[in-house]
PDB file of C-alpha atoms in Angstrom:
ATOM      1  CA  UNK A   1     -51.691  -7.854  31.316  1.00  0.00           C
ATOM      2  CA  UNK A   2     -52.264  -4.234  30.344  1.00  0.00           C
ATOM      3  CA  UNK A   3     -49.448  -1.910  29.319  1.00  0.00           C
ATOM      4  CA  UNK A   4     -51.649   1.185  29.079  1.00  0.00           C
ATOM      5  CA  UNK A   5     -52.540   2.562  32.515  1.00  0.00           C
ATOM      6  CA  UNK A   6     -56.188   3.647  32.296  1.00  0.00           C
ATOM      7  CA  UNK A   7     -55.863   5.714  35.473  1.00  0.00           C
ATOM      8  CA  UNK A   8     -53.572   7.978  33.424  1.00  0.00           C
ATOM      9  CA  UNK A   9     -55.513   7.519  30.194  1.00  0.00           C
ATOM     10  CA  UNK A  10     -59.171   8.137  30.980  1.00  0.00           C
ATOM     11  CA  UNK A  11     -61.766   6.277  28.956  1.00  0.00           C
ATOM     12  CA  UNK A  12     -65.473   7.194  29.074  1.00  0.00           C
ATOM     13  CA  UNK A  13     -68.385   4.877  28.206  1.00  0.00           C
ATOM     14  CA  UNK A  14     -69.334   5.469  24.587  1.00  0.00           C
ATOM     15  CA  UNK A  15     -65.860   6.580  23.503  1.00  0.00           C
ATOM     16  CA  UNK A  16     -64.972   5.318  20.047  1.00  0.00           C
ATOM     17  CA  UNK A  17     -61.651   3.478  20.412  1.00  0.00           C
ATOM     18  CA  UNK A  18     -59.232   2.140  17.819  1.00  0.00           C
ATOM     19  CA  UNK A  19     -56.833  -0.519  19.087  1.00  0.00           C
ATOM     20  CA  UNK A  20     -54.329  -0.471  16.225  1.00  0.00           C
ATOM     21  CA  UNK A  21     -52.227  -3.605  15.834  1.00  0.00           C
ATOM     22  CA  UNK A  22     -54.369  -5.170  18.524  1.00  0.00           C
ATOM     23  CA  UNK A  23     -52.621  -8.546  18.507  1.00  0.00           C
ATOM     24  CA  UNK A  24     -54.429 -10.870  20.919  1.00  0.00           C
ATOM     25  CA  UNK A  25     -56.711  -8.013  21.932  1.00  0.00           C
ATOM     26  CA  UNK A  26     -55.819  -7.333  25.571  1.00  0.00           C
ATOM     27  CA  UNK A  27     -56.377  -3.561  25.426  1.00  0.00           C
ATOM     28  CA  UNK A  28     -59.405  -3.899  23.167  1.00  0.00           C
ATOM     29  CA  UNK A  29     -61.057  -6.261  25.704  1.00  0.00           C
ATOM     30  CA  UNK A  30     -60.423  -3.814  28.576  1.00  0.00           C
ATOM     31  CA  UNK A  31     -61.914  -0.895  26.570  1.00  0.00           C
ATOM     32  CA  UNK A  32     -64.968  -3.074  25.741  1.00  0.00           C
ATOM     33  CA  UNK A  33     -65.408  -3.848  29.444  1.00  0.00           C
ATOM     34  CA  UNK A  34     -65.310  -0.110  30.148  1.00  0.00           C
ATOM     35  CA  UNK A  35     -68.213   0.545  27.801  1.00  0.00           C
ATOM     36  CA  UNK A  36     -66.370   1.830  24.758  1.00  0.00           C
ATOM     37  CA  UNK A  37     -67.257   1.368  21.105  1.00  0.00           C
ATOM     38  CA  UNK A  38     -64.171  -0.599  20.133  1.00  0.00           C
ATOM     39  CA  UNK A  39     -62.553  -1.385  16.760  1.00  0.00           C
ATOM     40  CA  UNK A  40     -59.689  -3.859  17.069  1.00  0.00           C
ATOM     41  CA  UNK A  41     -57.562  -3.839  13.919  1.00  0.00           C
ATOM     42  CA  UNK A  42     -54.602  -6.019  12.963  1.00  0.00           C
ATOM     43  CA  UNK A  43     -53.048  -7.305   9.751  1.00  0.00           C
ATOM     44  CA  UNK A  44     -52.915 -10.849  11.188  1.00  0.00           C
ATOM     45  CA  UNK A  45     -56.139 -12.554  10.123  1.00  0.00           C
ATOM     46  CA  UNK A  46     -55.764 -15.444  12.549  1.00  0.00           C
ATOM     47  CA  UNK A  47     -55.461 -13.153  15.555  1.00  0.00           C
ATOM     48  CA  UNK A  48     -58.365 -11.052  14.398  1.00  0.00           C
ATOM     49  CA  UNK A  49     -60.602 -14.145  14.172  1.00  0.00           C
ATOM     50  CA  UNK A  50     -59.603 -15.079  17.751  1.00  0.00           C
ATOM     51  CA  UNK A  51     -60.267 -11.539  18.963  1.00  0.00           C
ATOM     52  CA  UNK A  52     -63.721 -11.642  17.319  1.00  0.00           C
ATOM     53  CA  UNK A  53     -64.498 -14.942  19.153  1.00  0.00           C
ATOM     54  CA  UNK A  54     -63.507 -13.384  22.477  1.00  0.00           C
ATOM     55  CA  UNK A  55     -65.682 -10.315  21.813  1.00  0.00           C
ATOM     56  CA  UNK A  56     -68.624 -12.604  21.185  1.00  0.00           C
ATOM     57  CA  UNK A  57     -67.902 -14.607  24.334  1.00  0.00           C
ATOM     58  CA  UNK A  58     -67.664 -11.432  26.410  1.00  0.00           C
ATOM     59  CA  UNK A  59     -70.988 -10.239  25.070  1.00  0.00           C
ATOM     60  CA  UNK A  60     -72.542 -13.601  25.820  1.00  0.00           C
ATOM     61  CA  UNK A  61     -71.181 -13.559  29.372  1.00  0.00           C
ATOM     62  CA  UNK A  62     -72.399 -10.021  30.048  1.00  0.00           C
ATOM     63  CA  UNK A  63     -68.937  -8.653  30.572  1.00  0.00           C
ATOM     64  CA  UNK A  64     -69.554  -5.496  28.544  1.00  0.00           C
ATOM     65  CA  UNK A  65     -72.081  -2.854  29.634  1.00  0.00           C
ATOM     66  CA  UNK A  66     -75.123  -1.792  27.615  1.00  0.00           C
ATOM     67  CA  UNK A  67     -74.148   0.456  24.740  1.00  0.00           C
ATOM     68  CA  UNK A  68     -70.647  -0.991  24.351  1.00  0.00           C
ATOM     69  CA  UNK A  69     -69.750  -2.390  20.918  1.00  0.00           C
ATOM     70  CA  UNK A  70     -66.806  -4.317  19.576  1.00  0.00           C
ATOM     71  CA  UNK A  71     -65.600  -5.077  16.084  1.00  0.00           C
ATOM     72  CA  UNK A  72     -62.505  -6.995  14.979  1.00  0.00           C
ATOM     73  CA  UNK A  73     -61.165  -6.406  11.510  1.00  0.00           C
ATOM     74  CA  UNK A  74     -58.098  -6.904   9.317  1.00  0.00           C
ATOM     75  CA  UNK A  75     -56.416  -3.754   8.071  1.00  0.00           C
ATOM     76  CA  UNK A  76     -53.253  -1.879   7.142  1.00  0.00           C
ATOM     77  CA  UNK A  77     -51.911   0.557   9.736  1.00  0.00           C
ATOM     78  CA  UNK A  78     -50.543   2.763   6.898  1.00  0.00           C
ATOM     79  CA  UNK A  79     -53.892   2.946   5.151  1.00  0.00           C
ATOM     80  CA  UNK A  80     -56.643   2.903   7.725  1.00  0.00           C
ATOM     81  CA  UNK A  81     -60.118   2.325   6.336  1.00  0.00           C
ATOM     82  CA  UNK A  82     -61.717   5.122   8.368  1.00  0.00           C
ATOM     83  CA  UNK A  83     -62.675   8.757   7.712  1.00  0.00           C
ATOM     84  CA  UNK A  84     -60.834  11.671   9.300  1.00  0.00           C
ATOM     85  CA  UNK A  85     -61.617  12.301  12.931  1.00  0.00           C
ATOM     86  CA  UNK A  86     -63.361   8.935  13.467  1.00  0.00           C
ATOM     87  CA  UNK A  87     -62.107   8.052  16.974  1.00  0.00           C
ATOM     88  CA  UNK A  88     -61.974   9.598  20.419  1.00  0.00           C
ATOM     89  CA  UNK A  89     -59.120   7.295  21.482  1.00  0.00           C
ATOM     90  CA  UNK A  90     -56.349   5.453  19.662  1.00  0.00           C
ATOM     91  CA  UNK A  91     -54.100   2.813  21.277  1.00  0.00           C
ATOM     92  CA  UNK A  92     -51.032   1.347  19.577  1.00  0.00           C
ATOM     93  CA  UNK A  93     -49.164  -1.018  21.850  1.00  0.00           C
ATOM     94  CA  UNK A  94     -45.867  -2.763  21.021  1.00  0.00           C
ATOM     95  CA  UNK A  95     -46.407  -2.193  17.279  1.00  0.00           C
ATOM     96  CA  UNK A  96     -44.346   0.758  16.048  1.00  0.00           C
ATOM     97  CA  UNK A  97     -41.013  -0.998  16.584  1.00  0.00           C
ATOM     98  CA  UNK A  98     -42.088  -3.467  13.874  1.00  0.00           C
ATOM     99  CA  UNK A  99     -43.016  -0.913  11.184  1.00  0.00           C
ATOM    100  CA  UNK A 100     -40.429   0.733   8.828  1.00  0.00           C
ATOM    101  CA  UNK A 101     -42.606   3.781   8.209  1.00  0.00           C
ATOM    102  CA  UNK A 102     -43.356   4.706  11.780  1.00  0.00           C
ATOM    103  CA  UNK A 103     -43.978   8.349  10.827  1.00  0.00           C
ATOM    104  CA  UNK A 104     -46.580   7.174   8.324  1.00  0.00           C
ATOM    105  CA  UNK A 105     -48.318   5.204  11.048  1.00  0.00           C
ATOM    106  CA  UNK A 106     -48.348   8.202  13.368  1.00  0.00           C
ATOM    107  CA  UNK A 107     -49.778  10.346  10.556  1.00  0.00           C
ATOM    108  CA  UNK A 108     -52.595   7.882  10.023  1.00  0.00           C
ATOM    109  CA  UNK A 109     -53.393   7.709  13.710  1.00  0.00           C
ATOM    110  CA  UNK A 110     -53.490  11.498  13.960  1.00  0.00           C
ATOM    111  CA  UNK A 111     -55.747  11.642  10.870  1.00  0.00           C
ATOM    112  CA  UNK A 112     -58.392   9.344  12.323  1.00  0.00           C
ATOM    113  CA  UNK A 113     -58.204  10.831  15.822  1.00  0.00           C
ATOM    114  CA  UNK A 114     -60.703  13.580  16.643  1.00  0.00           C
ATOM    115  CA  UNK A 115     -59.365  16.976  17.780  1.00  0.00           C
ATOM    116  CA  UNK A 116     -59.121  16.753  21.538  1.00  0.00           C
ATOM    117  CA  UNK A 117     -58.816  12.983  21.285  1.00  0.00           C
ATOM    118  CA  UNK A 118     -56.242  10.915  23.198  1.00  0.00           C
ATOM    119  CA  UNK A 119     -53.598   8.484  22.040  1.00  0.00           C
ATOM    120  CA  UNK A 120     -51.495   5.948  23.878  1.00  0.00           C
ATOM    121  CA  UNK A 121     -48.271   4.614  22.365  1.00  0.00           C
ATOM    122  CA  UNK A 122     -46.191   1.816  23.913  1.00  0.00           C
ATOM    123  CA  UNK A 123     -42.863   0.494  22.700  1.00  0.00           C
ATOM    124  CA  UNK A 124     -40.064  -1.628  24.151  1.00  0.00           C
ATOM    125  CA  UNK A 125     -37.865   0.497  26.394  1.00  0.00           C
ATOM    126  CA  UNK A 126     -34.378   1.329  25.118  1.00  0.00           C
ATOM    127  CA  UNK A 127     -32.230  -0.160  27.921  1.00  0.00           C
ATOM    128  CA  UNK A 128     -33.932  -3.591  28.406  1.00  0.00           C
ATOM    129  CA  UNK A 129     -34.424  -3.887  24.646  1.00  0.00           C
ATOM    130  CA  UNK A 130     -30.726  -3.146  23.963  1.00  0.00           C
ATOM    131  CA  UNK A 131     -29.776  -6.027  26.254  1.00  0.00           C
ATOM    132  CA  UNK A 132     -32.067  -8.375  24.347  1.00  0.00           C
ATOM    133  CA  UNK A 133     -30.494  -7.367  21.046  1.00  0.00           C
ATOM    134  CA  UNK A 134     -27.015  -7.838  22.495  1.00  0.00           C
ATOM    135  CA  UNK A 135     -27.826 -11.299  23.798  1.00  0.00           C
ATOM    136  CA  UNK A 136     -29.548 -12.675  20.722  1.00  0.00           C
ATOM    137  CA  UNK A 137     -29.632 -11.858  17.007  1.00  0.00           C
ATOM    138  CA  UNK A 138     -32.572 -14.224  16.642  1.00  0.00           C
ATOM    139  CA  UNK A 139     -34.600 -12.013  18.973  1.00  0.00           C
ATOM    140  CA  UNK A 140     -34.903  -9.244  16.373  1.00  0.00           C
ATOM    141  CA  UNK A 141     -33.504 -10.616  13.072  1.00  0.00           C
ATOM    142  CA  UNK A 142     -36.707 -12.351  12.080  1.00  0.00           C
ATOM    143  CA  UNK A 143     -39.427 -11.493   9.556  1.00  0.00           C
ATOM    144  CA  UNK A 144     -41.795  -9.070  11.213  1.00  0.00           C
ATOM    145  CA  UNK A 145     -39.470  -8.594  14.159  1.00  0.00           C
ATOM    146  CA  UNK A 146     -38.238  -5.453  15.859  1.00  0.00           C
ATOM    147  CA  UNK A 147     -36.402  -3.187  13.429  1.00  0.00           C
ATOM    148  CA  UNK A 148     -35.551  -0.328  15.820  1.00  0.00           C
ATOM    149  CA  UNK A 149     -35.041   0.556  19.455  1.00  0.00           C
ATOM    150  CA  UNK A 150     -36.613   3.824  20.517  1.00  0.00           C
ATOM    151  CA  UNK A 151     -35.146   6.232  22.921  1.00  0.00           C
ATOM    152  CA  UNK A 152     -37.870   8.089  24.850  1.00  0.00           C
ATOM    153  CA  UNK A 153     -36.966  11.519  23.479  1.00  0.00           C
ATOM    154  CA  UNK A 154     -36.981  10.154  19.941  1.00  0.00           C
ATOM    155  CA  UNK A 155     -40.485   8.720  20.220  1.00  0.00           C
ATOM    156  CA  UNK A 156     -41.842  11.847  21.875  1.00  0.00           C
ATOM    157  CA  UNK A 157     -40.225  13.982  19.209  1.00  0.00           C
ATOM    158  CA  UNK A 158     -41.873  11.971  16.440  1.00  0.00           C
ATOM    159  CA  UNK A 159     -45.214  12.279  18.200  1.00  0.00           C
ATOM    160  CA  UNK A 160     -44.845  16.049  18.392  1.00  0.00           C
ATOM    161  CA  UNK A 161     -43.834  16.218  14.737  1.00  0.00           C
ATOM    162  CA  UNK A 162     -47.031  14.371  13.869  1.00  0.00           C
ATOM    163  CA  UNK A 163     -49.062  17.067  15.596  1.00  0.00           C
ATOM    164  CA  UNK A 164     -49.632  15.422  18.969  1.00  0.00           C
ATOM    165  CA  UNK A 165     -49.153  16.986  22.382  1.00  0.00           C
ATOM    166  CA  UNK A 166     -47.594  14.491  24.839  1.00  0.00           C
ATOM    167  CA  UNK A 167     -48.817  14.884  28.450  1.00  0.00           C
ATOM    168  CA  UNK A 168     -47.421  11.894  30.329  1.00  0.00           C
ATOM    169  CA  UNK A 169     -45.053   8.937  30.265  1.00  0.00           C
ATOM    170  CA  UNK A 170     -44.143   5.957  32.429  1.00  0.00           C
ATOM    171  CA  UNK A 171     -42.524   2.494  32.300  1.00  0.00           C
ATOM    172  CA  UNK A 172     -44.225  -0.865  32.710  1.00  0.00           C
ATOM    173  CA  UNK A 173     -43.570  -4.588  33.157  1.00  0.00           C
ATOM    174  CA  UNK A 174     -40.246  -4.539  34.983  1.00  0.00           C
ATOM    175  CA  UNK A 175     -40.724  -8.170  36.015  1.00  0.00           C
ATOM    176  CA  UNK A 176     -40.861  -9.163  32.354  1.00  0.00           C
ATOM    177  CA  UNK A 177     -37.441  -7.803  31.411  1.00  0.00           C
ATOM    178  CA  UNK A 178     -35.479 -10.609  33.093  1.00  0.00           C
ATOM    179  CA  UNK A 179     -37.719 -13.171  31.411  1.00  0.00           C
ATOM    180  CA  UNK A 180     -36.787 -11.896  27.943  1.00  0.00           C
ATOM    181  CA  UNK A 181     -33.123 -11.646  28.915  1.00  0.00           C
ATOM    182  CA  UNK A 182     -33.282 -15.341  29.890  1.00  0.00           C
ATOM    183  CA  UNK A 183     -35.098 -16.171  26.639  1.00  0.00           C
ATOM    184  CA  UNK A 184     -32.442 -14.429  24.617  1.00  0.00           C
ATOM    185  CA  UNK A 185     -29.586 -16.008  26.587  1.00  0.00           C
ATOM    186  CA  UNK A 186     -30.906 -19.597  26.314  1.00  0.00           C
ATOM    187  CA  UNK A 187     -32.498 -19.244  22.844  1.00  0.00           C
ATOM    188  CA  UNK A 188     -35.678 -17.379  21.965  1.00  0.00           C
ATOM    189  CA  UNK A 189     -37.286 -20.583  20.771  1.00  0.00           C
ATOM    190  CA  UNK A 190     -36.032 -22.703  23.672  1.00  0.00           C
ATOM    191  CA  UNK A 191     -38.877 -22.851  26.135  1.00  0.00           C
ATOM    192  CA  UNK A 192     -37.532 -25.968  27.823  1.00  0.00           C
ATOM    193  CA  UNK A 193     -34.565 -24.354  29.521  1.00  0.00           C
ATOM    194  CA  UNK A 194     -35.088 -24.601  33.280  1.00  0.00           C
ATOM    195  CA  UNK A 195     -34.492 -20.905  34.111  1.00  0.00           C
ATOM    196  CA  UNK A 196     -36.917 -19.869  31.362  1.00  0.00           C
ATOM    197  CA  UNK A 197     -39.596 -22.313  32.497  1.00  0.00           C
ATOM    198  CA  UNK A 198     -39.230 -21.395  36.124  1.00  0.00           C
ATOM    199  CA  UNK A 199     -39.420 -17.634  35.476  1.00  0.00           C
ATOM    200  CA  UNK A 200     -42.429 -18.122  33.174  1.00  0.00           C
ATOM    201  CA  UNK A 201     -44.256 -19.913  35.974  1.00  0.00           C
ATOM    202  CA  UNK A 202     -43.477 -16.920  38.243  1.00  0.00           C
ATOM    203  CA  UNK A 203     -44.916 -14.497  35.677  1.00  0.00           C
ATOM    204  CA  UNK A 204     -48.077 -16.553  35.168  1.00  0.00           C
ATOM    205  CA  UNK A 205     -48.567 -16.756  38.945  1.00  0.00           C
ATOM    206  CA  UNK A 206     -48.029 -13.029  39.273  1.00  0.00           C
ATOM    207  CA  UNK A 207     -50.509 -12.193  36.475  1.00  0.00           C
ATOM    208  CA  UNK A 208     -53.168 -14.542  37.878  1.00  0.00           C
ATOM    209  CA  UNK A 209     -52.821 -13.836  41.589  1.00  0.00           C
ATOM    210  CA  UNK A 210     -51.561 -10.199  41.597  1.00  0.00           C
ATOM    211  CA  UNK A 211     -49.867 -10.586  45.059  1.00  0.00           C
ATOM    212  CA  UNK A 212     -49.124  -7.355  46.856  1.00  0.00           C
ATOM    213  CA  UNK A 213     -45.410  -8.169  47.175  1.00  0.00           C
ATOM    214  CA  UNK A 214     -44.768  -8.453  43.418  1.00  0.00           C
ATOM    215  CA  UNK A 215     -47.000  -5.421  42.675  1.00  0.00           C
ATOM    216  CA  UNK A 216     -44.933  -3.311  44.991  1.00  0.00           C
ATOM    217  CA  UNK A 217     -41.674  -4.778  43.623  1.00  0.00           C
ATOM    218  CA  UNK A 218     -42.684  -4.026  40.007  1.00  0.00           C
ATOM    219  CA  UNK A 219     -43.736  -0.484  40.817  1.00  0.00           C
ATOM    220  CA  UNK A 220     -40.327   0.108  42.402  1.00  0.00           C
ATOM    221  CA  UNK A 221     -38.425  -1.477  39.515  1.00  0.00           C
ATOM    222  CA  UNK A 222     -40.409  -0.029  36.625  1.00  0.00           C
ATOM    223  CA  UNK A 223     -38.409   3.254  36.522  1.00  0.00           C
ATOM    224  CA  UNK A 224     -35.181   1.189  36.376  1.00  0.00           C
ATOM    225  CA  UNK A 225     -35.872  -1.805  34.130  1.00  0.00           C
ATOM    226  CA  UNK A 226     -39.493  -1.510  32.980  1.00  0.00           C
ATOM    227  CA  UNK A 227     -39.777  -3.506  29.726  1.00  0.00           C
ATOM    228  CA  UNK A 228     -42.136  -0.989  28.030  1.00  0.00           C
ATOM    229  CA  UNK A 229     -42.098   2.776  27.602  1.00  0.00           C
ATOM    230  CA  UNK A 230     -45.608   4.279  27.495  1.00  0.00           C
ATOM    231  CA  UNK A 231     -46.437   7.757  26.205  1.00  0.00           C
ATOM    232  CA  UNK A 232     -49.779   9.535  26.311  1.00  0.00           C
ATOM    233  CA  UNK A 233     -50.765  12.478  24.090  1.00  0.00           C
ATOM    234  CA  UNK A 234     -53.696  14.532  22.868  1.00  0.00           C
ATOM    235  CA  UNK A 235     -54.518  15.902  19.440  1.00  0.00           C
ATOM    236  CA  UNK A 236     -54.939  19.658  19.888  1.00  0.00           C
ATOM    237  CA  UNK A 237     -58.088  21.421  18.816  1.00  0.00           C
ATOM    238  CA  UNK A 238     -57.671  23.789  15.856  1.00  0.00           C
ATOM    239  CA  UNK A 239     -56.716  27.167  17.322  1.00  0.00           C
ATOM    240  CA  UNK A 240     -59.461  29.748  17.296  1.00  0.00           C
ATOM    241  CA  UNK A 241     -57.264  32.095  15.227  1.00  0.00           C
ATOM    242  CA  UNK A 242     -56.920  29.442  12.555  1.00  0.00           C
ATOM    243  CA  UNK A 243     -60.688  28.800  12.526  1.00  0.00           C
ATOM    244  CA  UNK A 244     -61.309  32.581  12.113  1.00  0.00           C
ATOM    245  CA  UNK A 245     -58.728  32.750   9.326  1.00  0.00           C
ATOM    246  CA  UNK A 246     -60.238  29.753   7.537  1.00  0.00           C
ATOM    247  CA  UNK A 247     -63.726  31.309   7.715  1.00  0.00           C
ATOM    248  CA  UNK A 248     -62.406  34.634   6.404  1.00  0.00           C
ATOM    249  CA  UNK A 249     -60.628  32.903   3.510  1.00  0.00           C
ATOM    250  CA  UNK A 250     -63.814  31.010   2.664  1.00  0.00           C
ATOM    251  CA  UNK A 251     -65.899  34.193   2.750  1.00  0.00           C
ATOM    252  CA  UNK A 252     -63.403  36.024   0.491  1.00  0.00           C
ATOM    253  CA  UNK A 253     -63.547  33.197  -1.974  1.00  0.00           C
ATOM    254  CA  UNK A 254     -67.311  33.590  -2.503  1.00  0.00           C
TER     255      UNK A 254
END
């Protein structure tokens, strides 16, 4: 289940991609299948080991084209172990709502992104997330849980402040919002409640079968109750005037 829409976020074979806070690796796997040179990074060592196993299995099964590479590694989003301008593409999906210093994370992503590079940020959408918080304290008052709810304008503003240029947004996973409302209503750790179990079966069926009816329904509902807000942006190239100025300053200094 992908949150990033790759029809709006073009990825070319050979692109160097950082999936920051990769979790179970869903976006990293898709980038690998598309021929990218992928680095999947997360602070959770157990998840990283699982992602590494899946990368190896995909290579063994021939799921990735020639030239594609994939690395899974532990790391700190606030102190990325990469030089400046290392990546063509950065993806951070459902991560920033967990991190107190979200501006610091954005600054690190911009640092390692090449000028002209692309970034995709996804976070829980304000409305559906607000309902979850209202229904259950346990949903967010846990270690490592959600510490903020973003409004779209707030997130886009922080991206611009970090030096990015947003170019598109959308909402995703409308069918998942009711599932989380049920989880919050019946207990976030209570997977045995009948409504929760029944709706979970529906979601699994939808993900596996991708029937046309639910695809159409979700597209229609995404603008209303999409669970995730997705924003795409580029890192601008250094303006020509700035380059000229820098060269002049360097020449004068000699």
